[in-house]
Tab-separated table of C-alpha atoms in Angstrom:
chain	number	residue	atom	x	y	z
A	4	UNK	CA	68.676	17.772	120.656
A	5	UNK	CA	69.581	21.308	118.579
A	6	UNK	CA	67.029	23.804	118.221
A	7	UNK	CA	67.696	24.186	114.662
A	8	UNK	CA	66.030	19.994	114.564
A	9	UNK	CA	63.639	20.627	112.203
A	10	UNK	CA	64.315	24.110	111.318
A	11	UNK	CA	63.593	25.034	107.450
A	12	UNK	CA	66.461	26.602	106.071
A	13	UNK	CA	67.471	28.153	102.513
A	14	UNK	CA	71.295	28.474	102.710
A	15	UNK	CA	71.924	31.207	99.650
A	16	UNK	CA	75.536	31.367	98.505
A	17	UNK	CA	77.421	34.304	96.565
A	18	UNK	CA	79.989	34.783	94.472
A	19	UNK	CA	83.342	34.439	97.346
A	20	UNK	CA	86.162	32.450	97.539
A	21	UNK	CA	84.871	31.886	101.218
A	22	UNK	CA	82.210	29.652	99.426
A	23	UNK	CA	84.341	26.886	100.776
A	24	UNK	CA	83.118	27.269	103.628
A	25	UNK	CA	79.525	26.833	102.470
A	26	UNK	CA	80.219	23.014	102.084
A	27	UNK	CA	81.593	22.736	105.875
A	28	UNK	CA	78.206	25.283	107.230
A	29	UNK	CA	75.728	23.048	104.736
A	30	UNK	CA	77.144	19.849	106.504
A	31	UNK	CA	76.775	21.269	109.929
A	32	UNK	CA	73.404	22.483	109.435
A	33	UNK	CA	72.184	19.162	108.222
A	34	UNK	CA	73.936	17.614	111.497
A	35	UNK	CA	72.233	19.695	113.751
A	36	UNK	CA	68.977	18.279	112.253
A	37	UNK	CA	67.388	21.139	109.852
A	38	UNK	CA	66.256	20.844	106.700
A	39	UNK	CA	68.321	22.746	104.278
A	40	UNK	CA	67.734	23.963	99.996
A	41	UNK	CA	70.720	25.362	99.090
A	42	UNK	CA	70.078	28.567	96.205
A	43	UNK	CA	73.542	29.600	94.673
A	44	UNK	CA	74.265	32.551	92.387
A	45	UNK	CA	75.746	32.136	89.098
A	46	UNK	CA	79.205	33.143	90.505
A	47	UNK	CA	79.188	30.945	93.740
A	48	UNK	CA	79.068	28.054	90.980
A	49	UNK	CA	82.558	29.291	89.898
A	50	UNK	CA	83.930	28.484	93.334
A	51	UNK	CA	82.259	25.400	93.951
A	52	UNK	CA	80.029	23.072	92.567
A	53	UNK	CA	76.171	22.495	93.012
A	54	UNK	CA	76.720	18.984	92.743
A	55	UNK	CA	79.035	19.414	96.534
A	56	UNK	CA	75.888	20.620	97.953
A	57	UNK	CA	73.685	18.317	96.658
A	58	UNK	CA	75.685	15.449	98.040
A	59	UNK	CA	75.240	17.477	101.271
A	60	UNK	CA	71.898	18.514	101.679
A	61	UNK	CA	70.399	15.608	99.977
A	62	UNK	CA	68.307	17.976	98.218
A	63	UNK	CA	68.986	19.473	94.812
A	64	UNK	CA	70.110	23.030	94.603
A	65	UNK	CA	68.245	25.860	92.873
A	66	UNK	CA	70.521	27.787	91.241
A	67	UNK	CA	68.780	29.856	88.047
A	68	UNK	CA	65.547	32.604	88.282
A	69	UNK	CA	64.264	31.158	84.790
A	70	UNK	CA	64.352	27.308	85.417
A	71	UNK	CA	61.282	26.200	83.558
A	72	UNK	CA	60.515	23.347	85.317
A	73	UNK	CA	60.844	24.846	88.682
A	74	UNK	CA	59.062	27.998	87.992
A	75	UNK	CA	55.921	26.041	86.261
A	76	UNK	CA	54.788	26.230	90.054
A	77	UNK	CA	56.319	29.774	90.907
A	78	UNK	CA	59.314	27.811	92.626
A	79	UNK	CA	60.851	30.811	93.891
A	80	UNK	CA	57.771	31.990	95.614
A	81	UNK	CA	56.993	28.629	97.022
A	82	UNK	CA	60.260	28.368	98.425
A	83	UNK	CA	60.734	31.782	99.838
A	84	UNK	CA	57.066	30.240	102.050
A	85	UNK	CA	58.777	27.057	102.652
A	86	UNK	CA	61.257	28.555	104.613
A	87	UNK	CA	61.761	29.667	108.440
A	88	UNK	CA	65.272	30.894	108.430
A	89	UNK	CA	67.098	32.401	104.962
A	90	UNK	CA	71.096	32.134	105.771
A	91	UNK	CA	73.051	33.909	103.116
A	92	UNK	CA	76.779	32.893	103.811
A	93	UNK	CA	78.818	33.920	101.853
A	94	UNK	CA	77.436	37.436	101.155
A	95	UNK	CA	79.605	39.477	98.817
A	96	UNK	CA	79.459	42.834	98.206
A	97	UNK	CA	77.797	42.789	95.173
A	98	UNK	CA	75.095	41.005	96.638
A	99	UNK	CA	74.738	43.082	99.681
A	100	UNK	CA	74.654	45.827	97.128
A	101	UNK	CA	71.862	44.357	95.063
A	102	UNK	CA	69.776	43.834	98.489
A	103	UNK	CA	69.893	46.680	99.942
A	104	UNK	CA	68.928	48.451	96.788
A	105	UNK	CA	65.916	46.192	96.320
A	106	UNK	CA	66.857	44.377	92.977
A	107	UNK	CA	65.236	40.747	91.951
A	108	UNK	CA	67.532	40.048	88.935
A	109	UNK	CA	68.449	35.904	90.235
A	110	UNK	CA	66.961	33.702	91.705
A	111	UNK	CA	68.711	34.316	95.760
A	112	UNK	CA	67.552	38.011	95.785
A	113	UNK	CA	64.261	37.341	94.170
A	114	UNK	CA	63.485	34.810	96.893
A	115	UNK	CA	65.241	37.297	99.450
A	116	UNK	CA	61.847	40.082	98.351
A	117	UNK	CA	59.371	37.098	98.316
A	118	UNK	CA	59.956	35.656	101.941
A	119	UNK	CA	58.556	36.622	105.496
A	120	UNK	CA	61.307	34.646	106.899
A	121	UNK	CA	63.930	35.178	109.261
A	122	UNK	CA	66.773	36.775	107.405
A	123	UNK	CA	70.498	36.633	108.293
A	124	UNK	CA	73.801	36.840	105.780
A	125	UNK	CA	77.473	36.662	106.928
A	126	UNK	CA	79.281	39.015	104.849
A	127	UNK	CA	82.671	37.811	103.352
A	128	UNK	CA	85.049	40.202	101.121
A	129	UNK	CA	88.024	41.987	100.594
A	130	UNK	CA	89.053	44.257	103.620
A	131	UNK	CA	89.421	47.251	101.802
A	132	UNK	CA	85.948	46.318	99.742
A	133	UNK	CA	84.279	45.815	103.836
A	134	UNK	CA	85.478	49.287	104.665
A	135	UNK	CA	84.150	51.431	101.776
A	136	UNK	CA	81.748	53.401	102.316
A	137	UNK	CA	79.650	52.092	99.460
A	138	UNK	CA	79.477	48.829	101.816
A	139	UNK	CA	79.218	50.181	105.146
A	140	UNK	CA	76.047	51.944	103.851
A	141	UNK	CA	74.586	48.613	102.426
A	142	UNK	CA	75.405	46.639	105.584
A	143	UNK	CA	73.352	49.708	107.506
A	144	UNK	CA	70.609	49.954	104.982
A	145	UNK	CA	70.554	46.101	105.090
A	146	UNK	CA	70.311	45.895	108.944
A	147	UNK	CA	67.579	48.674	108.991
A	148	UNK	CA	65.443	46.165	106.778
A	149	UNK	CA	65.724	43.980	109.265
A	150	UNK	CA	68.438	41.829	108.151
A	151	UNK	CA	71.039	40.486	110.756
A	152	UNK	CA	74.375	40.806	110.187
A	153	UNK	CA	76.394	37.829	111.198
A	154	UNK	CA	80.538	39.355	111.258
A	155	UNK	CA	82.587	39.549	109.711
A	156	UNK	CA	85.958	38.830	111.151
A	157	UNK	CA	89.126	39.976	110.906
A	158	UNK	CA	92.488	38.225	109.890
A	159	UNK	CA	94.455	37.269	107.306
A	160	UNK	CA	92.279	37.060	103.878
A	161	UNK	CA	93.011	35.015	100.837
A	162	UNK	CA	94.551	37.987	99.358
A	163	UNK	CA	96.966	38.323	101.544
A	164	UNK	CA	95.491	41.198	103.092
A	165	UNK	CA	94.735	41.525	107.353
A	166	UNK	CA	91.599	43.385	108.140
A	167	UNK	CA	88.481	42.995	108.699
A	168	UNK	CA	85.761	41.326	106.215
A	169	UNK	CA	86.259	37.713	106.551
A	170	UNK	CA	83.598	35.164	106.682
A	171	UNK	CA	82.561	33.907	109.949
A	172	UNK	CA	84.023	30.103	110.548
A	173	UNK	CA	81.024	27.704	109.755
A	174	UNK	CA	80.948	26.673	113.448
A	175	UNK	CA	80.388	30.658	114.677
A	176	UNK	CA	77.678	30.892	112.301
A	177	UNK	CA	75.812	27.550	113.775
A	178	UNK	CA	76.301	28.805	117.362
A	179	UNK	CA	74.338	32.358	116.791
A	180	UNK	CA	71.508	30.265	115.238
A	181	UNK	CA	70.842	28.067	118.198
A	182	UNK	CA	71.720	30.942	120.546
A	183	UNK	CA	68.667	32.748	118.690
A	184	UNK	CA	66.817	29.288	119.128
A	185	UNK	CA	67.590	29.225	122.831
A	186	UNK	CA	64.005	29.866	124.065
A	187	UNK	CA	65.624	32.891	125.758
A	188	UNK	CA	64.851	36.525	125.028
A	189	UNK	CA	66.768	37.585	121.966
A	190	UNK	CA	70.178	39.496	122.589
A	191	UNK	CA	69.441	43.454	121.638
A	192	UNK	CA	70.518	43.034	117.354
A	193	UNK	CA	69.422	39.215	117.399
A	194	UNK	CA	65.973	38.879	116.195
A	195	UNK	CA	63.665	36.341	117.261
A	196	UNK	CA	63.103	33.400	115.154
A	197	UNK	CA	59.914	32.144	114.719
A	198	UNK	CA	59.374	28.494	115.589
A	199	UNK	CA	55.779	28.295	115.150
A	200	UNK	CA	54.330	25.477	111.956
A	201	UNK	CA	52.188	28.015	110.413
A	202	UNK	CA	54.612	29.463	107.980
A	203	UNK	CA	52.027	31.598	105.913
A	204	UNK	CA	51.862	34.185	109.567
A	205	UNK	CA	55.295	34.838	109.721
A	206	UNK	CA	55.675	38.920	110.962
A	207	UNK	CA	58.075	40.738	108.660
A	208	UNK	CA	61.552	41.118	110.383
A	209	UNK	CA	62.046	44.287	112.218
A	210	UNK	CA	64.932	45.805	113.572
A	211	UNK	CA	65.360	44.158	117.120
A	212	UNK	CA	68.440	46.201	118.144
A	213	UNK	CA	66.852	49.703	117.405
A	214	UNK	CA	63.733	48.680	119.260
A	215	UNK	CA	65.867	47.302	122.097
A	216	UNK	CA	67.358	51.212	122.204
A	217	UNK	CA	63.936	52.393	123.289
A	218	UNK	CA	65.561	52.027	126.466
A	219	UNK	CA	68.751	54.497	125.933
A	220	UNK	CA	66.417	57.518	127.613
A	221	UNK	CA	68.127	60.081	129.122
A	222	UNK	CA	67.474	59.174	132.654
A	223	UNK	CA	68.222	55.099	131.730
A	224	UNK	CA	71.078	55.447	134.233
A	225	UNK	CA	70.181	57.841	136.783
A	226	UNK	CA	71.469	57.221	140.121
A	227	UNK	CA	74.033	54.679	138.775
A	228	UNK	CA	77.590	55.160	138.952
A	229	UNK	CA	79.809	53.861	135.734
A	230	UNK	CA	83.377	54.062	135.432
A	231	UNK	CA	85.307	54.080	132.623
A	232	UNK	CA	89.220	53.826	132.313
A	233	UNK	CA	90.681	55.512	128.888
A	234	UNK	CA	93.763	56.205	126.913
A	235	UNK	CA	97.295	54.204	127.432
A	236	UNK	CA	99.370	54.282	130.441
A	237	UNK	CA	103.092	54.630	130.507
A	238	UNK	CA	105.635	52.402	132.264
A	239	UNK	CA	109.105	54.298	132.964
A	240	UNK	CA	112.274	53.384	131.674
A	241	UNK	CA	113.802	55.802	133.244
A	242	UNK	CA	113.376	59.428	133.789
A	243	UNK	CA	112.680	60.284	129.897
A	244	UNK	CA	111.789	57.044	128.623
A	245	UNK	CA	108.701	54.867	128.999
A	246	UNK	CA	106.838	51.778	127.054
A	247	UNK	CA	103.562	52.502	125.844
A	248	UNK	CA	100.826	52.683	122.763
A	249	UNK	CA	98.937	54.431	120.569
A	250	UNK	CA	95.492	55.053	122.450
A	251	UNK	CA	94.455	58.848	122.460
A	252	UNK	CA	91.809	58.323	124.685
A	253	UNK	CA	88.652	59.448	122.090
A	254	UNK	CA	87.151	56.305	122.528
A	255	UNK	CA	86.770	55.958	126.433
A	256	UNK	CA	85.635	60.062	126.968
A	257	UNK	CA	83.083	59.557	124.023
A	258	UNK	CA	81.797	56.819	126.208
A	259	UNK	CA	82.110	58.804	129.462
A	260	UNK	CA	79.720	61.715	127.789
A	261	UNK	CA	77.485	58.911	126.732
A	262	UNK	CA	76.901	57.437	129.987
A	263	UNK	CA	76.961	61.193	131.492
A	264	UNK	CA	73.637	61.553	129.042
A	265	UNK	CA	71.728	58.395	130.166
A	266	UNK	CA	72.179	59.978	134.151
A	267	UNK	CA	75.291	58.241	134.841
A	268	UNK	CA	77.524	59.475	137.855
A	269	UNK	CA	80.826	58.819	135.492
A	270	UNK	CA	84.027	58.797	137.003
A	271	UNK	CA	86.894	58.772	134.154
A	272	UNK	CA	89.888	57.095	135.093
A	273	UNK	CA	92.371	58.553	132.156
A	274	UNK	CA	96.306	57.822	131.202
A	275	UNK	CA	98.065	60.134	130.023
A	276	UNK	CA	96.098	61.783	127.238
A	277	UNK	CA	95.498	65.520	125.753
A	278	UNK	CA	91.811	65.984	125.862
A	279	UNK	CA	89.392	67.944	127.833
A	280	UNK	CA	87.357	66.600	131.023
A	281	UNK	CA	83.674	66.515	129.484
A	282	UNK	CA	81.402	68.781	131.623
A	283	UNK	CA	79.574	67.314	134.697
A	284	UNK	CA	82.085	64.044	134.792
A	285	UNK	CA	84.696	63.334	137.653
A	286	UNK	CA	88.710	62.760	136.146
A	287	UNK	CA	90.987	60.739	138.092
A	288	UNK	CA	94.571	60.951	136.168
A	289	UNK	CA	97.366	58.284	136.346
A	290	UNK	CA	100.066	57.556	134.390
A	291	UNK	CA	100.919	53.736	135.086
A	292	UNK	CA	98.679	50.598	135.030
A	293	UNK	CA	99.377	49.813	138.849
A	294	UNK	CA	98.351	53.771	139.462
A	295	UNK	CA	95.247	53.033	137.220
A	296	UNK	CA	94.226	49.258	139.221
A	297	UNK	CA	94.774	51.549	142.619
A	298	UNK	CA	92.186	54.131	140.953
A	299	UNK	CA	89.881	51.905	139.790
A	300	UNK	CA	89.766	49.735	143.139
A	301	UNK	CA	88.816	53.329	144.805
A	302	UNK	CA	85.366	53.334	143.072
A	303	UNK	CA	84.553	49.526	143.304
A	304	UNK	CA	82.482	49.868	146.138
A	305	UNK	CA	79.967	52.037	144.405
A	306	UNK	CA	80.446	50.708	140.609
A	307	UNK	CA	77.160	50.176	138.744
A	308	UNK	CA	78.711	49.357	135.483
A	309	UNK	CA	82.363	49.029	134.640
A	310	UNK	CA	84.025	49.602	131.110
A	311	UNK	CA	87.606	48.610	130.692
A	312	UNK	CA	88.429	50.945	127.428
A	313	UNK	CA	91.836	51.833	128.355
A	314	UNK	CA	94.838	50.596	126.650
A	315	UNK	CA	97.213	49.527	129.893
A	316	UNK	CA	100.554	48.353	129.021
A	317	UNK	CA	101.128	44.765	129.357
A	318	UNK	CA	104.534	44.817	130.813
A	319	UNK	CA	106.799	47.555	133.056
A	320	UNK	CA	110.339	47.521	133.983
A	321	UNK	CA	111.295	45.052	137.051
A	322	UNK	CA	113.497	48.288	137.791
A	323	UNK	CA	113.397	51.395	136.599
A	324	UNK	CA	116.270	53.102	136.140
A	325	UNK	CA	116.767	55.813	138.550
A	326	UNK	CA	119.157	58.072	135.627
A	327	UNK	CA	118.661	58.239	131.941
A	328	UNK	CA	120.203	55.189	130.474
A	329	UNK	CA	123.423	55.956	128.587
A	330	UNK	CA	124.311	54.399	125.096
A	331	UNK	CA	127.389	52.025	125.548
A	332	UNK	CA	129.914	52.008	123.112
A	333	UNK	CA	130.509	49.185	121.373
A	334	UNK	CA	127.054	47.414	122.731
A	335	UNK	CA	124.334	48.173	120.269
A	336	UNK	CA	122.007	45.850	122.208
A	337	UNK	CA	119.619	46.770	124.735
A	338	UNK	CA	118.424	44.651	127.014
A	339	UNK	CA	115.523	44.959	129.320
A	340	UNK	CA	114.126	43.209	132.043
A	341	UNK	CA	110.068	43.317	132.260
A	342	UNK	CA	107.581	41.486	134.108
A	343	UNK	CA	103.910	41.335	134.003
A	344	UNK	CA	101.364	44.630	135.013
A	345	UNK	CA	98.202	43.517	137.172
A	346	UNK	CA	95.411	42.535	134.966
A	347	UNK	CA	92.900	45.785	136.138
A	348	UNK	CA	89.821	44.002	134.038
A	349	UNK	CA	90.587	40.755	136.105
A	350	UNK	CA	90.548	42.270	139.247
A	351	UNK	CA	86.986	44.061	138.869
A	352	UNK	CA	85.291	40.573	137.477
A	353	UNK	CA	86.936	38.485	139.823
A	354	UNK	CA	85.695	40.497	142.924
A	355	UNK	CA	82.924	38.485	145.497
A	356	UNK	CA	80.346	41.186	144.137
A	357	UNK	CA	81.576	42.602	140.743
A	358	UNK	CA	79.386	45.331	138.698
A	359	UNK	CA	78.363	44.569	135.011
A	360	UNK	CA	81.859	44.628	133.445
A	361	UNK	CA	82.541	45.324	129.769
A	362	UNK	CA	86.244	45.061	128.346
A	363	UNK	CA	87.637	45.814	125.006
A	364	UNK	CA	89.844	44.049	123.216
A	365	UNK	CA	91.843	45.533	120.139
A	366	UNK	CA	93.088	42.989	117.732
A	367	UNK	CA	95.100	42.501	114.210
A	368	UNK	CA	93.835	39.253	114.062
A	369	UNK	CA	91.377	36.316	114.561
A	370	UNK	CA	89.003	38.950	116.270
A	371	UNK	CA	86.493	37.040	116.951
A	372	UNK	CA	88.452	33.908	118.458
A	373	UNK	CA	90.744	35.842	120.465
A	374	UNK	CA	87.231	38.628	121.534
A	375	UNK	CA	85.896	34.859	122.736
A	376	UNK	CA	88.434	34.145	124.498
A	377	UNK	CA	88.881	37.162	126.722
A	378	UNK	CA	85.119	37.392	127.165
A	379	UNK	CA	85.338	33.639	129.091
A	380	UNK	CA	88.265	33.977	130.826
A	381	UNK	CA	88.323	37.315	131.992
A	382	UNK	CA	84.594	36.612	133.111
A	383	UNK	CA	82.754	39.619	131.186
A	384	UNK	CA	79.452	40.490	130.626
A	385	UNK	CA	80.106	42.586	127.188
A	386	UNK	CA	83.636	42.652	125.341
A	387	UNK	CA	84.271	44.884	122.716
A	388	UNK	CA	86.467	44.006	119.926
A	389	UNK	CA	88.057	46.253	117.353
A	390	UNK	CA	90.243	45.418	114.448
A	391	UNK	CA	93.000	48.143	114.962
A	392	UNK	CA	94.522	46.805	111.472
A	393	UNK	CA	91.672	48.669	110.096
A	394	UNK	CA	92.478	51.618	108.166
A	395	UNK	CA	91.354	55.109	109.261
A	396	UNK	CA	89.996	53.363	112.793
A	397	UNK	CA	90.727	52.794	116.377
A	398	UNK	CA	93.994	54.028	117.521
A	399	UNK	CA	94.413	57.852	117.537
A	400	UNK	CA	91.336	58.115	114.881
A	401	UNK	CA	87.927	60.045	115.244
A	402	UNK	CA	86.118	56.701	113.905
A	403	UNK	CA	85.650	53.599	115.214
A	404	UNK	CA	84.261	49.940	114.533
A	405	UNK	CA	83.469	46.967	116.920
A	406	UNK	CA	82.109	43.727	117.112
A	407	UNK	CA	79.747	43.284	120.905
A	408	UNK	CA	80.398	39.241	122.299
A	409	UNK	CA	78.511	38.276	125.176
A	410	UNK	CA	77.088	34.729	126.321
A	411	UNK	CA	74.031	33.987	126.576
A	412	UNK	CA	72.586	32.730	129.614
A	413	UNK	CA	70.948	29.050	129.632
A	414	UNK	CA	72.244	28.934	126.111
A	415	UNK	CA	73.589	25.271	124.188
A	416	UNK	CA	76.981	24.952	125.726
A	417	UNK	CA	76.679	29.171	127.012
A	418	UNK	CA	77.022	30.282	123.257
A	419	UNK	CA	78.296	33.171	122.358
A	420	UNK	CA	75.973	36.077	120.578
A	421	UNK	CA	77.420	38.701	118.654
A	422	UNK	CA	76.931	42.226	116.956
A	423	UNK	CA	78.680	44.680	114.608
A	424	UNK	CA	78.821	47.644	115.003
A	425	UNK	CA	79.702	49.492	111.310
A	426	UNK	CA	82.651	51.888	111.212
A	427	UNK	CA	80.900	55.580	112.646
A	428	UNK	CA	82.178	58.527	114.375
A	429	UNK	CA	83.247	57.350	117.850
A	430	UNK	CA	80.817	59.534	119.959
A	431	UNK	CA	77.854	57.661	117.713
A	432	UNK	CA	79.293	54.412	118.744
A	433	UNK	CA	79.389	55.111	122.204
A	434	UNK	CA	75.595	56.095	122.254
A	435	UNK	CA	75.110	52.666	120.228
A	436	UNK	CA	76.951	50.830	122.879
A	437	UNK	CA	75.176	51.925	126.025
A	438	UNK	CA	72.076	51.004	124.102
A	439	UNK	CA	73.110	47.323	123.194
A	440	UNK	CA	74.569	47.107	126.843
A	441	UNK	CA	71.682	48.551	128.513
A	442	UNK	CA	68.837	45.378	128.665
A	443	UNK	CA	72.132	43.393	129.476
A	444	UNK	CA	72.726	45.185	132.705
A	445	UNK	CA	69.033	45.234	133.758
A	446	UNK	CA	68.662	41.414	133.126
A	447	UNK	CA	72.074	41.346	135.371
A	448	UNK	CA	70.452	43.064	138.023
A	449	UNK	CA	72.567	44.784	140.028
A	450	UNK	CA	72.193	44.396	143.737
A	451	UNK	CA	73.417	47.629	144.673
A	452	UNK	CA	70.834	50.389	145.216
A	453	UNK	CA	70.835	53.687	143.053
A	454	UNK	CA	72.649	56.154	144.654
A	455	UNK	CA	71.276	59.864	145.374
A	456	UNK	CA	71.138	62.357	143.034
């Protein structure tokens, strides 16, 4: 049976063309066995109809502050009691907006100030609306009210536009409620639900993630050896020509520092890149994914933690070509034969005794699908995505975004939980990542001993 079976749950809906997908998420909810009131806003009624999710819910939806019939009994106060779980999906930016300031001016963010339950929205908007400033701020201030932020994704929008801000698909959004209903101990950023019939006690939500980072001392990691493999590598062509990418290398030394400041021995496996070997940290340098898998292999024996933030070229040249290849006149086309580099992150997590292994994936599209993807099969225990179609982040930039995917153990079908991680400079988000990552690794339990100081 689901965990959300019996589960009281006020599905709010905003003013988003992703509304849609409100219809699909209402259904599911109901299949899974909760018992869902549907509240929309005066603009989510412009998208789709109350009537839909009335015919889905079997109950009638709420959808005006100053309905006299409803409010005879305070209606918005009784249900904002009435429920466990408050699911806003879609939220738009104006909405965010009008939470995190604290406004009451409809009936969804009236209700939103009223309840003591479990809080969660799945933002949905415009890519270049999700990267504002103006937004990131909200989804921060939002989060440090103890909100959870469900996505978004990244992909093509109904715009047109690729980037991130899309809604999370219906299904995603049903897996990180039962995941948080797993009886397990919530994921660092997941805050528990409570399940208990005495809905009056319900605790005001606090911010699971930032208590979770109690743990992100400075001597979290002492004794434990992490390695960390940055920037691109570079596959010759021939003697003045290679294949390669855009990866500076920023993100994987802000991490190295990071785990350097927890009491990390941190050995830095780096491609070819221009920056400076942080203080107290041990550089290896290579140039070409087989040079980097013969590095990394080096430290396995003594690998705590592994992180997999370089960029390593996909493909090299069957043969390289022992002079510079000449332009033939009267050929314009190029031809080249490539086959496929050794997969380093596969080789670490497919090892008899692998160490907690994190991988990143960097995406234009379908983040999260293609983030869930690599986190089964490559056999991870963290993967962090980024949506490199973002502007101003990722590649070559002193920001960065992500999205953390991990399973959760003993979960429905091993679901998968997630957390964002809002666009910030990237040293900040390496210091956020060690402490999301940290309580994963302990609960993984390394059998290796600490090594001396």
């Amino acid at each position: 049976m689901s965990r959300l079976a019996g589960q009281r749950i006020v599905l709010g809906i905003s003013a988003g063309i992703a509304a849609y997908k409100s219809a699909v998420l209402a259904r599911l909810l109901k299949k899974a066995g909760a018992e869902v009131r549907v509240v929309m806003t005066e603009g989510a009624q412009a998208f789709i109809t109350p009537l839909t999710l009335q015919a889905l819910t079997g109950e009638e939806v709420r959808t005006s502050l100053l309905d006299p019939q409803a409010e005879a009994g305070m209606g918005h106060i009784e249900l904002a009691k009435w429920a466990d779980i408050v699911l806003i999906a879609p939220a738009t930016a104006d909405l965010m907006a009008r939470l995190a300031a604290g406004m009451a001016d409809d009936l969804l963010t009236t209700l939103c100030l009223a309840t003591r339950a479990r809080c969660l929205l799945a933002p949905a908007m415009n890519q270049a609306m999700w990267s504002h400033p103006a937004s990131l701020r909200n989804a921060a201030t939002l989060v440090d009210m103890g909100w959870q932020q469900l996505g978004p994704d990244a992909g093509e929008q109904a715009c047109g536009d690729v980037g991130g801000g899309r809604m999370l698909e219906p299904e995603d959004i049903v897996a990180e409620l039962e995941a948080a209903l797993s009886g397990q101990a919530p994921a660092p950023g997941m805050l528990p639900l409570d399940t208990t019939p005495e809905h009056d006690d319900h605790a005001p939500a606090t911010d699971a993630f930032m208590a979770a980072s109690n743990d992100a001392t400075p001597g979290a990691l002492a004794g434990r050896h992490v390695v960390i493999t940055a920037g691109p590598t570079r596959e010759a062509i021939d003697p003045v020509r290679y294949l390669s990418n855009h990866s500076s290398g920023k993100m994987g030394f802000a991490l190295a520092e990071a785990a350097r400041d927890l009491g990390a021995h941190v050995t830095l496996i780096a491609g070819p890149v221009s920056l400076a070997t942080p203080e107290g940290i041990t550089r290896t340098d290579v140039i070409s994914a087989v040079e980097m898998l013969e590095a990394v292999n080096a430290t396995l024996p003594s690998c705590d933690i592994f992180i997999g933030c370089a960029a390593v070229a996909d493909y090299r040249l069957a043969e390289v070509a022992e002079h510079k290849l000449k332009k033939v006149p009267g050929s314009p086309d190029l031809t080249l034969n490539l086959v496929e580099n050794p997969d380093i992150i596969a080789a670490v997590t497919h090892r008899e005794d692998p160490p907690f292994t994190v991988g990143f994936a960097a995406e234009t599209r379908e983040l999260a699908r293609h983030a869930h993807d690599k986190l089964v099969r490559k056999r991870l225990d963290l993967i962090v995505a980024n949506d490199v179609a973002a502007p101003n982040l990722g590649f070559g930039a002193d920001d960065n975004a992500a999205v953390l995917y991990h399973l959760v153990p003993n979960g429905p079908e091993d679901p998968v939980a997630s957390y964002t991680l809002s666009p910030r400079p990237k040293q900040d988000l390496a210091r956020a990542l060690f402490e999301y990552l940290l309580p994963l690794f302990q609960a993984h339990q390394p059998t290796r001993s600490p090594v001396a100081p």
